[in-house]
Structures are given as structure tokens and as C-alpha cells.
Coordinates of C-alpha atoms in Angstrom, one line a residue:
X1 CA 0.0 0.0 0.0
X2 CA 3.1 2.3 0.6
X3 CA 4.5 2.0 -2.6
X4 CA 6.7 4.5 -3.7
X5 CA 8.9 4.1 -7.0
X6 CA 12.1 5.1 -7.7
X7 CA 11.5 7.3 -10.6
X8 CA 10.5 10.1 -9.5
X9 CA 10.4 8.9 -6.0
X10 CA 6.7 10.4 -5.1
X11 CA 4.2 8.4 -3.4
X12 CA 2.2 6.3 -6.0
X13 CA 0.4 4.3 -3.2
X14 CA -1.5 5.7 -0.1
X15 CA -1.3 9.0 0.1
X16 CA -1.5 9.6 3.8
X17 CA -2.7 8.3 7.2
X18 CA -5.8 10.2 8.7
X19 CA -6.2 10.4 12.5
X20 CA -9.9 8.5 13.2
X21 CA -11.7 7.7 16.4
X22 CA -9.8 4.1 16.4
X23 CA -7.4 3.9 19.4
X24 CA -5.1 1.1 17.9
X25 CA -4.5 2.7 15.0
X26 CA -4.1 6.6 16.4
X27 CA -1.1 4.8 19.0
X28 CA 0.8 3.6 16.3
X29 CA 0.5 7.3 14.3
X30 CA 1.8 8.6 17.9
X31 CA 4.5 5.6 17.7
X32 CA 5.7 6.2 14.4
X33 CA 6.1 10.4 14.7
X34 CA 7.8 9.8 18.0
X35 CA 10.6 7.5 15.8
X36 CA 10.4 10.1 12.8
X37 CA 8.9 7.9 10.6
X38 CA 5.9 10.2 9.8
X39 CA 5.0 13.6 10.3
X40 CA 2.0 16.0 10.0
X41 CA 0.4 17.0 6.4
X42 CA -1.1 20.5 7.0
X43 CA -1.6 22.4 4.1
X44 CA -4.3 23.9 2.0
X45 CA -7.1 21.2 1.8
X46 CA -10.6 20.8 0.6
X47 CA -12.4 19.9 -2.3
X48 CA -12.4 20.7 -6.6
X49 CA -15.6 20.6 -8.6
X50 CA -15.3 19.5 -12.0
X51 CA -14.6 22.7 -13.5
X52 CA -11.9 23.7 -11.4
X53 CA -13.4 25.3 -8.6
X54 CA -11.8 24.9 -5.1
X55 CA -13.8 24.7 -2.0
X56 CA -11.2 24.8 1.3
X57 CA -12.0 22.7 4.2
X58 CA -12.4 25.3 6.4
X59 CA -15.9 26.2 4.4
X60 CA -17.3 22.6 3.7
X61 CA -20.7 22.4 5.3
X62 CA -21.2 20.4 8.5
X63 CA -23.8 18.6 6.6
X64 CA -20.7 17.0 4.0
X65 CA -19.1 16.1 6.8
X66 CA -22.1 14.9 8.5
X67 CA -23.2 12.7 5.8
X68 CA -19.4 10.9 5.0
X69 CA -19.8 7.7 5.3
X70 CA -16.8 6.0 7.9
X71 CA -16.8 2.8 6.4
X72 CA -14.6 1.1 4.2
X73 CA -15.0 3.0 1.4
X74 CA -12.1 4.3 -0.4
X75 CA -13.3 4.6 -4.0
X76 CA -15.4 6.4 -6.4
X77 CA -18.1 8.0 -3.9
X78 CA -16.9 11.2 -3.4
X79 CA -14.7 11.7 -1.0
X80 CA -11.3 9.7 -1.1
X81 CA -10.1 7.9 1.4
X82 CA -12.6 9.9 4.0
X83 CA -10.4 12.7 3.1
X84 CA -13.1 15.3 3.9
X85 CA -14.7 13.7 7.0
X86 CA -13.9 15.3 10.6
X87 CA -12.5 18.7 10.6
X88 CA -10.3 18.0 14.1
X89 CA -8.6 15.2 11.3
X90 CA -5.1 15.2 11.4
X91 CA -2.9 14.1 8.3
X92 CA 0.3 12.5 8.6
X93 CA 2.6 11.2 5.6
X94 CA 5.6 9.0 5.5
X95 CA 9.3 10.9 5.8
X96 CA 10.7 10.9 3.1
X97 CA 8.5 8.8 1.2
X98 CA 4.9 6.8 2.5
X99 CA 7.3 3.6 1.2
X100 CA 9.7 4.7 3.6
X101 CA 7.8 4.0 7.0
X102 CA 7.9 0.2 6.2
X103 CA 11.5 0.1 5.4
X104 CA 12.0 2.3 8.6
X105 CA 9.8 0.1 10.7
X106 CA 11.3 -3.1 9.8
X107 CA 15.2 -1.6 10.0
X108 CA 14.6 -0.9 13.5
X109 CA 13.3 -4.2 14.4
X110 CA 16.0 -5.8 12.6
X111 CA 13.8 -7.7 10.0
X112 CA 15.4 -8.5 6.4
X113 CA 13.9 -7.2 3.2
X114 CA 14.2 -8.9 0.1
X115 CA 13.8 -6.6 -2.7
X116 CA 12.8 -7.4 -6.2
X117 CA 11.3 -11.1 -5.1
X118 CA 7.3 -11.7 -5.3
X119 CA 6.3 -14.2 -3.0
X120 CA 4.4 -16.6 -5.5
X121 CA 3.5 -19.3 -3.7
X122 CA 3.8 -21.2 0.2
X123 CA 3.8 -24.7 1.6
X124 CA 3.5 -26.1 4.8
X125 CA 5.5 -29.4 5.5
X126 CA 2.8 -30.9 8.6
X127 CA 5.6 -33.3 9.7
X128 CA 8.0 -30.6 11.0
X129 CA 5.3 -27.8 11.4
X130 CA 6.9 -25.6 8.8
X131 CA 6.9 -23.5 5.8
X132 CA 8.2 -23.0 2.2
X133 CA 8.3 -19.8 0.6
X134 CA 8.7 -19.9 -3.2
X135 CA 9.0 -16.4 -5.1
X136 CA 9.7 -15.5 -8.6
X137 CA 13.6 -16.0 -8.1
X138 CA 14.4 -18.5 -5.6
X139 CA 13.1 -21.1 -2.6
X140 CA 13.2 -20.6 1.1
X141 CA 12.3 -22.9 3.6
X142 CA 12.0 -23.3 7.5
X143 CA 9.7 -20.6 8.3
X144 CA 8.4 -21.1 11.8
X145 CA 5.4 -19.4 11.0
X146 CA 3.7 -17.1 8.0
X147 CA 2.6 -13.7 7.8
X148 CA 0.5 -13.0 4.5
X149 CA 0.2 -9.0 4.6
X150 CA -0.8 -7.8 1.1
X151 CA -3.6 -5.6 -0.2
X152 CA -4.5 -8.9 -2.7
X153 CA -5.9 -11.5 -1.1
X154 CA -5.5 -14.0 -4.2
X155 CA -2.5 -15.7 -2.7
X156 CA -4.1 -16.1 1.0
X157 CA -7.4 -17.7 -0.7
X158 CA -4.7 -20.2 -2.8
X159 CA -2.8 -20.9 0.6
X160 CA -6.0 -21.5 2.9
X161 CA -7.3 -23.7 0.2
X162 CA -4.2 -26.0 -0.9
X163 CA -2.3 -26.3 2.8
X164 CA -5.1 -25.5 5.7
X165 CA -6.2 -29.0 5.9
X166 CA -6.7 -31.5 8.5
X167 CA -6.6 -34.6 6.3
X168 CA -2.2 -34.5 6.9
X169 CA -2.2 -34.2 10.4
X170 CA -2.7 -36.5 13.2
X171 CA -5.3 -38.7 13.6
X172 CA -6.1 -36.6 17.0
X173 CA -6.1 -33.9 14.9
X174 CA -8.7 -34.5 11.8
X175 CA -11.7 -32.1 11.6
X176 CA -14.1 -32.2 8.6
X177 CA -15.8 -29.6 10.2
X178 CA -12.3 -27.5 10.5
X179 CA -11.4 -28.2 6.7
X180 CA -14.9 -26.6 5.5
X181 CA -14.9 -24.0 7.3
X182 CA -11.0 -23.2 6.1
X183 CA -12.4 -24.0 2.2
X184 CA -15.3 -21.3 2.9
X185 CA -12.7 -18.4 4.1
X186 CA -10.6 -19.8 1.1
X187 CA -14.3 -19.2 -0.9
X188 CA -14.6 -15.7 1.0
X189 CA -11.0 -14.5 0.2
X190 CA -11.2 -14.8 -3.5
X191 CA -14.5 -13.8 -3.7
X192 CA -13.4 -10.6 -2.4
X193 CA -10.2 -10.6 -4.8
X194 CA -12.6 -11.2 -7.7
X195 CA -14.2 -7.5 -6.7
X196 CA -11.3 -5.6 -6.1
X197 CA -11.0 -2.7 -7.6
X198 CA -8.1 -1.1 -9.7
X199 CA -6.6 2.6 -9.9
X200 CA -3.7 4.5 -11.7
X201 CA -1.7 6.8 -9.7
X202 CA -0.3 9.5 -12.1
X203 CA 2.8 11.8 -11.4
X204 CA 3.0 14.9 -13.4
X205 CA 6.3 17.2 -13.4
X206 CA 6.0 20.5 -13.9
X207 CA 8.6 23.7 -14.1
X208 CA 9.4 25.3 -11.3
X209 CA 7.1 28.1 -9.6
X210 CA 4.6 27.4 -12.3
X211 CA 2.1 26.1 -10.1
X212 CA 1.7 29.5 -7.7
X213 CA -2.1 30.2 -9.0
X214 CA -3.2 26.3 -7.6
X215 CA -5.1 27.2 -4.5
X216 CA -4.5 23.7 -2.6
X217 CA -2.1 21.2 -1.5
X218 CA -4.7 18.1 -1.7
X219 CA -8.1 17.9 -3.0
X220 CA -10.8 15.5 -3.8
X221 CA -12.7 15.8 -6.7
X222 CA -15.8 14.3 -6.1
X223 CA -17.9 15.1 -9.1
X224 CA -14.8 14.2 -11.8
X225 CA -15.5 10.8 -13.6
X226 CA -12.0 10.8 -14.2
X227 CA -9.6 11.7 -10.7
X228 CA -11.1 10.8 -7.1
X229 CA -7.9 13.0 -5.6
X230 CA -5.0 14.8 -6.1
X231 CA -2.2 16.1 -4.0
X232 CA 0.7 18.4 -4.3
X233 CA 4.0 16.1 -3.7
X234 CA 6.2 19.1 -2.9
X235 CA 3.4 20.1 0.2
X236 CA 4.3 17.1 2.3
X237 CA 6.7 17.2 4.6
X238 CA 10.7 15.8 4.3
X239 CA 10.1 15.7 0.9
X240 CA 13.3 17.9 -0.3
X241 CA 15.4 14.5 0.0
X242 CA 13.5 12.5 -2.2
X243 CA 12.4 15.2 -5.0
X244 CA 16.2 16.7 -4.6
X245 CA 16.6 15.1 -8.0
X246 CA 13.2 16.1 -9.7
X247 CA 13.1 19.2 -11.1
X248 CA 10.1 21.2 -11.2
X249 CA 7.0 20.9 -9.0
X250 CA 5.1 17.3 -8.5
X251 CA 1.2 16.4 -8.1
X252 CA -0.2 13.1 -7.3
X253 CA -3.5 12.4 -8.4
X254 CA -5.1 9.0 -7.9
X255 CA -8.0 8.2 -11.0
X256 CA -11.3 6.8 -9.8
X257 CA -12.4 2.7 -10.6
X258 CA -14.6 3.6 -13.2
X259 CA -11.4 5.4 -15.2
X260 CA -9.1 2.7 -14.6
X261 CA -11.5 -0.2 -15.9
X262 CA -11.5 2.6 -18.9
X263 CA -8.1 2.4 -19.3
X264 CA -7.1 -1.1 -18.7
X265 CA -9.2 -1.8 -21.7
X266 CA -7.0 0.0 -23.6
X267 CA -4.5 -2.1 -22.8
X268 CA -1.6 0.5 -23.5
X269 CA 0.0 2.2 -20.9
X270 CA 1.0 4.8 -22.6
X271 CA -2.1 5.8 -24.1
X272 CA -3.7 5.8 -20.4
X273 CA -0.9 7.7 -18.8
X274 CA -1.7 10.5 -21.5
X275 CA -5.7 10.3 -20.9
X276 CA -4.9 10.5 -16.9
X277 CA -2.3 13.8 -17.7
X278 CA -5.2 15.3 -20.1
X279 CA -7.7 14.3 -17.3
X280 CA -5.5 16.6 -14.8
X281 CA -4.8 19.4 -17.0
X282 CA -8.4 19.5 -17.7
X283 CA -9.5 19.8 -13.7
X284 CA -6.6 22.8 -13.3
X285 CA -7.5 24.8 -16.7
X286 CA -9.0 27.9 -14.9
X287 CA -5.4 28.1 -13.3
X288 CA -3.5 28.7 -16.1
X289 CA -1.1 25.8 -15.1
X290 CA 1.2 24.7 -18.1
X291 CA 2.1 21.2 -19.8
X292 CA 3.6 19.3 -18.0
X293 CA 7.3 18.0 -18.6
X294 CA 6.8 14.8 -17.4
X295 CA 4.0 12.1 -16.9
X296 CA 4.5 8.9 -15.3
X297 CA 1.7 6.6 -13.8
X298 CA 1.3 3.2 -11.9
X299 CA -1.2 0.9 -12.2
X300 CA -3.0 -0.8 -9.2
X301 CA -4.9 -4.2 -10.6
X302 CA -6.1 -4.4 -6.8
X303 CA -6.0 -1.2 -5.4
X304 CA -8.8 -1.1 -3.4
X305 CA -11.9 -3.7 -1.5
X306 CA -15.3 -2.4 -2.0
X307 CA -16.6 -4.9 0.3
X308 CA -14.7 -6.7 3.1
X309 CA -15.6 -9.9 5.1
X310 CA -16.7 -8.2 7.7
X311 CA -14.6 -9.5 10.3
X312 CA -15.1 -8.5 13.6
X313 CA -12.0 -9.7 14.0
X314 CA -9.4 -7.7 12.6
X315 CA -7.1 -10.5 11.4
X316 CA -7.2 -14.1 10.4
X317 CA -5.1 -16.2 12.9
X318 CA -4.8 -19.9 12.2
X319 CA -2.5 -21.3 15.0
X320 CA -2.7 -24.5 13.8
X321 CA -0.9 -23.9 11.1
X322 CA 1.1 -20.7 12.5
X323 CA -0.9 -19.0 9.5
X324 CA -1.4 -15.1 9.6
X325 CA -3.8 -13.2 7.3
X326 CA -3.7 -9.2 7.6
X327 CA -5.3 -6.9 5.1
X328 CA -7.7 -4.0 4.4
X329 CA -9.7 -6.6 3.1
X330 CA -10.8 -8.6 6.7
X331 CA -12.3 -5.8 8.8
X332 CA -14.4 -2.4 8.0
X333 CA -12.7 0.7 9.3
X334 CA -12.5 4.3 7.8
X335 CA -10.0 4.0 5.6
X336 CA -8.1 1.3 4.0
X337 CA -4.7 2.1 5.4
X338 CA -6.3 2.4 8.8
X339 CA -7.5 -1.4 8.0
X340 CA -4.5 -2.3 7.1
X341 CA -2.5 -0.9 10.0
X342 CA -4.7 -2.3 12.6
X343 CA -4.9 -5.9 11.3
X344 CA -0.7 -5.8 10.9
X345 CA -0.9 -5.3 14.3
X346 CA -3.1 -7.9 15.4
X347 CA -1.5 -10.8 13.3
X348 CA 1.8 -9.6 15.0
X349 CA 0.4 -9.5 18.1
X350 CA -1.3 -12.9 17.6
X351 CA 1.9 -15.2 15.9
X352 CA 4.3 -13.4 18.7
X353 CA 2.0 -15.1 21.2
X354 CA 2.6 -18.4 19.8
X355 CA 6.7 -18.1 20.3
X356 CA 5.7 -16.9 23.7
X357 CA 7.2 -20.1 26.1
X358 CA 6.0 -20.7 29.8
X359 CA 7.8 -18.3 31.0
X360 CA 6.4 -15.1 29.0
X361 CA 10.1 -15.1 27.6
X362 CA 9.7 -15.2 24.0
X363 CA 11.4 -18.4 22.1
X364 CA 14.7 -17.1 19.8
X365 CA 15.4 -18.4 16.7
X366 CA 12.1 -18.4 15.6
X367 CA 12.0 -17.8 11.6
X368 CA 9.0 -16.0 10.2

């Protein structure tokens, strides 16, 4: 969800964390500003009508705000992400990069990233109680325990089915009861793959101090059938390291569903990274802004869950088989990066309990 890429090192994935009324998920903003990993967005927000014209937040109606909607929905109705709902919201964004807090987070803990390797597919050995990894480049095996934290739930539905099963361990052990009931979540996760929704997240580069008659930093445009948001790059914070190299002014915008199923018929990326520039430049006419000297968008196939499983749980924790499933996908909440964060920390929560011995000590050596 934090993607950033290297290009032009903006953030083509979430574009910020939003303070809601969940405690979990406002501790681990506090946790994560106290480290530096994120800091506070504030700039000029609000919303652009289709023609251009800016509304700030500080004049949106109570009734807008009134009438937002706090569940899961992220897409196509209006208000992105919830950006508009609650005026004592806060905004935070990762520093340098939203990509950045996960690098950040797992540097401190010590935890190894393998870059450029796509986990493809997992299996568990019953006899030892352990599990293969196979990605697009190698093999690993030994893992302790799993953690499958990904905004598509395609490979989770593929695991539950093929390896959650009774039939290969003990006799004691056997539940047909258990193995339905693993081939319905199984069901459930792909059903909810099957509706996912894809997005393009377009970059546009423009000169320098050409962008002085834009009234706002972020917007969303809830009446374009083209762009659900879009956000000036060079407004968030810490963001002189990563655009030190880009020169000229950034925005972000992120398309809506309905665009991107457009586009992806097209099937020519660069014919729908011109259509999502010409989208822009028509919102930000009336603002004399000029062409820009770059373009560059990123396609999301799964970008975002119109429907969850409604969970009240906010992860999927399968002991049994030291199996952990975290996702926006599981559990309704106000925005999907909320989701996310909150069921992260569940499954951790959960699979460090199980390397937890008598003594509360937890076990070393313990590969995950």
C-alpha cells in the first residue's frame, strides 16, 4: 500500500494516514512520529468541482461532513479515502516517502527485506510444522510461521485452500468440520479478490514556480468521472530528500475505478498515462497551469476492497498452522490504510503469542 517508486520517488500508493476515532491505530501514528517515521500533512485542503473550482475545508458544510460515510470505502463515492470527513482530522505522511515507514519500521526491528522477489506461492510441511516460501527467483524454507500481509488476497485464498487442511495431520487432529470451514474463508478470500478494484496513480512534473495560482495542497474531486484526488508532492513534509533530484513541481492524483476499468481496456500504458495527464490538466484549466514535462503513472490491478468480510476480527489467525492473514480486506474501518495498519498489528500481536514459552520469555530463533 506504501508504494513509492524510484522514478521520481513520489508516493504512487496511499497517500496519507488520517487520525480517526480508532485507538489502535491513532497509537501507532503517535509511535511512528515519535521514531520520525511520519509527520504531519497540513496544508491547504478541501475539495475541486469539476470545473476547477476549489472549495477549502475550512468552508465545507457540517452537513458534507455529517453525511461521509466511515466505512470502508475508499473509492469512487466522493470523497477519497474519508479525506473530507472530521474537521479535528489530522494528516500525517511518510518521511521521506509513504514507502519509507515500512523500510523504517522493519530496519529498527532488525527484520530483512528482500527486494525485487514476489512471493508466488507457500507450503506447509505438517511433519515438522513448517513453511516453504517460493518467489519468482528462488526457494526458502524453514519458516516457523507465515505472515500474508498484502492488499490482494488472491495468494491467501490459494494458501488456505491447498495447505489448511486436516486430512495430513494426526489422527487426533482430523476435523471435517475445520477443513470446511477453512475452504469457505478460502471461498470468501477470493471472492473478495474477484471484486477488487483497480486505480492509476499518475505523477505529473512541472517547471518550477509554475504552479503558484493552484489554491490547494490536496483535493478531492468528487464530481470528476476521471480523478477521485490529487495532491501536491512538494506540500508534504521531508520531501526535499526524495524530490532533490526532480526538477520542477510534483502532483499526485489517484483516478477513480470507473477510469481505470477505462483504461485497462485499452490495454496501452501509454495511451492511459496521456488520458490520466489530459484528465489533470483539464481539472486545473482555470489556473492557467502549463504542460507538463513529465507524466508517469502506476497501475494498481487491486488497489482497493469495496466490500470486506466483515470480520469483527481484525485479522485471520490460524495457529494451527502458524498462518497469519492481515489486510484492508478482513475488517471495515475508515480508511483502507487504517484497516491495514490495525490488522498488521493484530497478526503480530497474535503469531508473537505463539513463540511466547512458559515463562512469557519469547522463544529465539524463531523464523518468520
Amino acid at each position: 500500500r506504501l508504494g513509492t517508486t524510484s522514478e521520481a520517488a513520489v508516493d504512487y500508493g496511499a497517500q496519507f494516514f488520517r487520525t480517526s476515532d480508532n485507538a489502535v491505530f491513532n497509537h501507532m501514528l503517535k509511535l511512528l512520529e515519535a521514531q520520525g517515521f511520519i509527520a504531519p500533512w497540513k496544508g491547504k485542503f478541501g475539495i475541486l468541482g469539476s470545473q476547477g473550482g476549489f472549495l477549502s475545508q475550512a468552508t465545507i458544510s457540517s452537513a458534507v461532513n455529517a453525511s461521509a460515510k466511515t466505512e470502508n470505502k475508499a473509492i469512487d463515492n466522493g470523497d477519497f479515502c474519508s479525506f473530507t470527513h472530521g474537521p479535528n482530522s489530522q494528516f500525517f505522511v511518510g518521511v521521506p516517502s509513504m514507502a519509507a515507514v515500512c523500510q523504517q519500521i522493519c530496519s529498527s526491528a532488525q527484520v530483512a527485506i528482500r527486494h525485487g522477489e514476489r512471493a508466488t506461492d507457500l507450503s506447509f510441511d505438517p511433519s515438522n510444522h513448517s513453511w516453504t516460501v517460493q518467489t519468482d527467483n528462488s526457494q526458502d524454507s524453514g519458516y516457523e510461521a507465515v505472515v500474508l500481509a498484502t492488499h490482494d488476497p488472491s495468494l491467501a485464498a490459494s494458501v488456505v485452500r491447498s495447505h489448511c487442511t486436516t486430512h495430513n495431520l494426526p489422527e487426533e487432529f482430523k476435523d471435517p468440520e475445520v477443513d470446511k470451514r477453512m475452504q469457505q474463508l478460502s471461498a470468501a478470500l477470493q471472492t473478495v479478490r474477484d471484486h477488487k478494484a483497480p486505480v492509476f496513480t499518475i505523477s505529473a512534473t512541472f517547471p518550477s514556480n509554475t504552479l503558484s495560482n493552484v489554491p490547494f495542497d490536496a483535493v478531492t474531486c468528487p464530481t470528476s468521472p476521471h480523478l477521485q484526488f490529487i495532491a501536491r508532492e512538494n506540500s508534504k513534509p521531508g520531501r526535499s530528500v526524495v524530490l532533490a533530484g526532480v526538477s520542477g513541481e510534483v502532483l499526485t492524483a489517484v483516478s477513480t475505478s470507473a477510469y481505470a476499468q477505462e483504461l485497462l481496456a485499452l490495454n496501452d500504458h501509454a495511451i492511459s498515462t496521456s488520458r490520466l495527464g489530459q484528465a489533470m490538466m483539464e481539472l486545473l484549466k482555470q489556473y492557467k497551469v502549463p504542460e507538463p514535462i513529465h507524466l508517469s503513472a502506476k497501475r494498481w490491478g487491486a488497489g482497493f476492497s469495496p466490500q470486506t468480510l466483515g470480520l469483527k476480527e481484525d485479522a485471520v489467525t490460524l495457529e494451527q498452522w502458524r498462518l497469519a492473514i492481515a489486510g484492508d480486506f478482513l475488517c471495515d474501518h475508515a480508511t483502507p490504510i487504517e484497516a491495514a495498519v490495525v490488522s498488521g498489528v493484530q497478526a503480530g500481536e497474535r503469531v508473537s503469542s505463539w513463540f511466547m514459552s512458559v515463562d512469557s520469555e519469547p522463544e529465539t530463533q524463531s523464523k518468520i
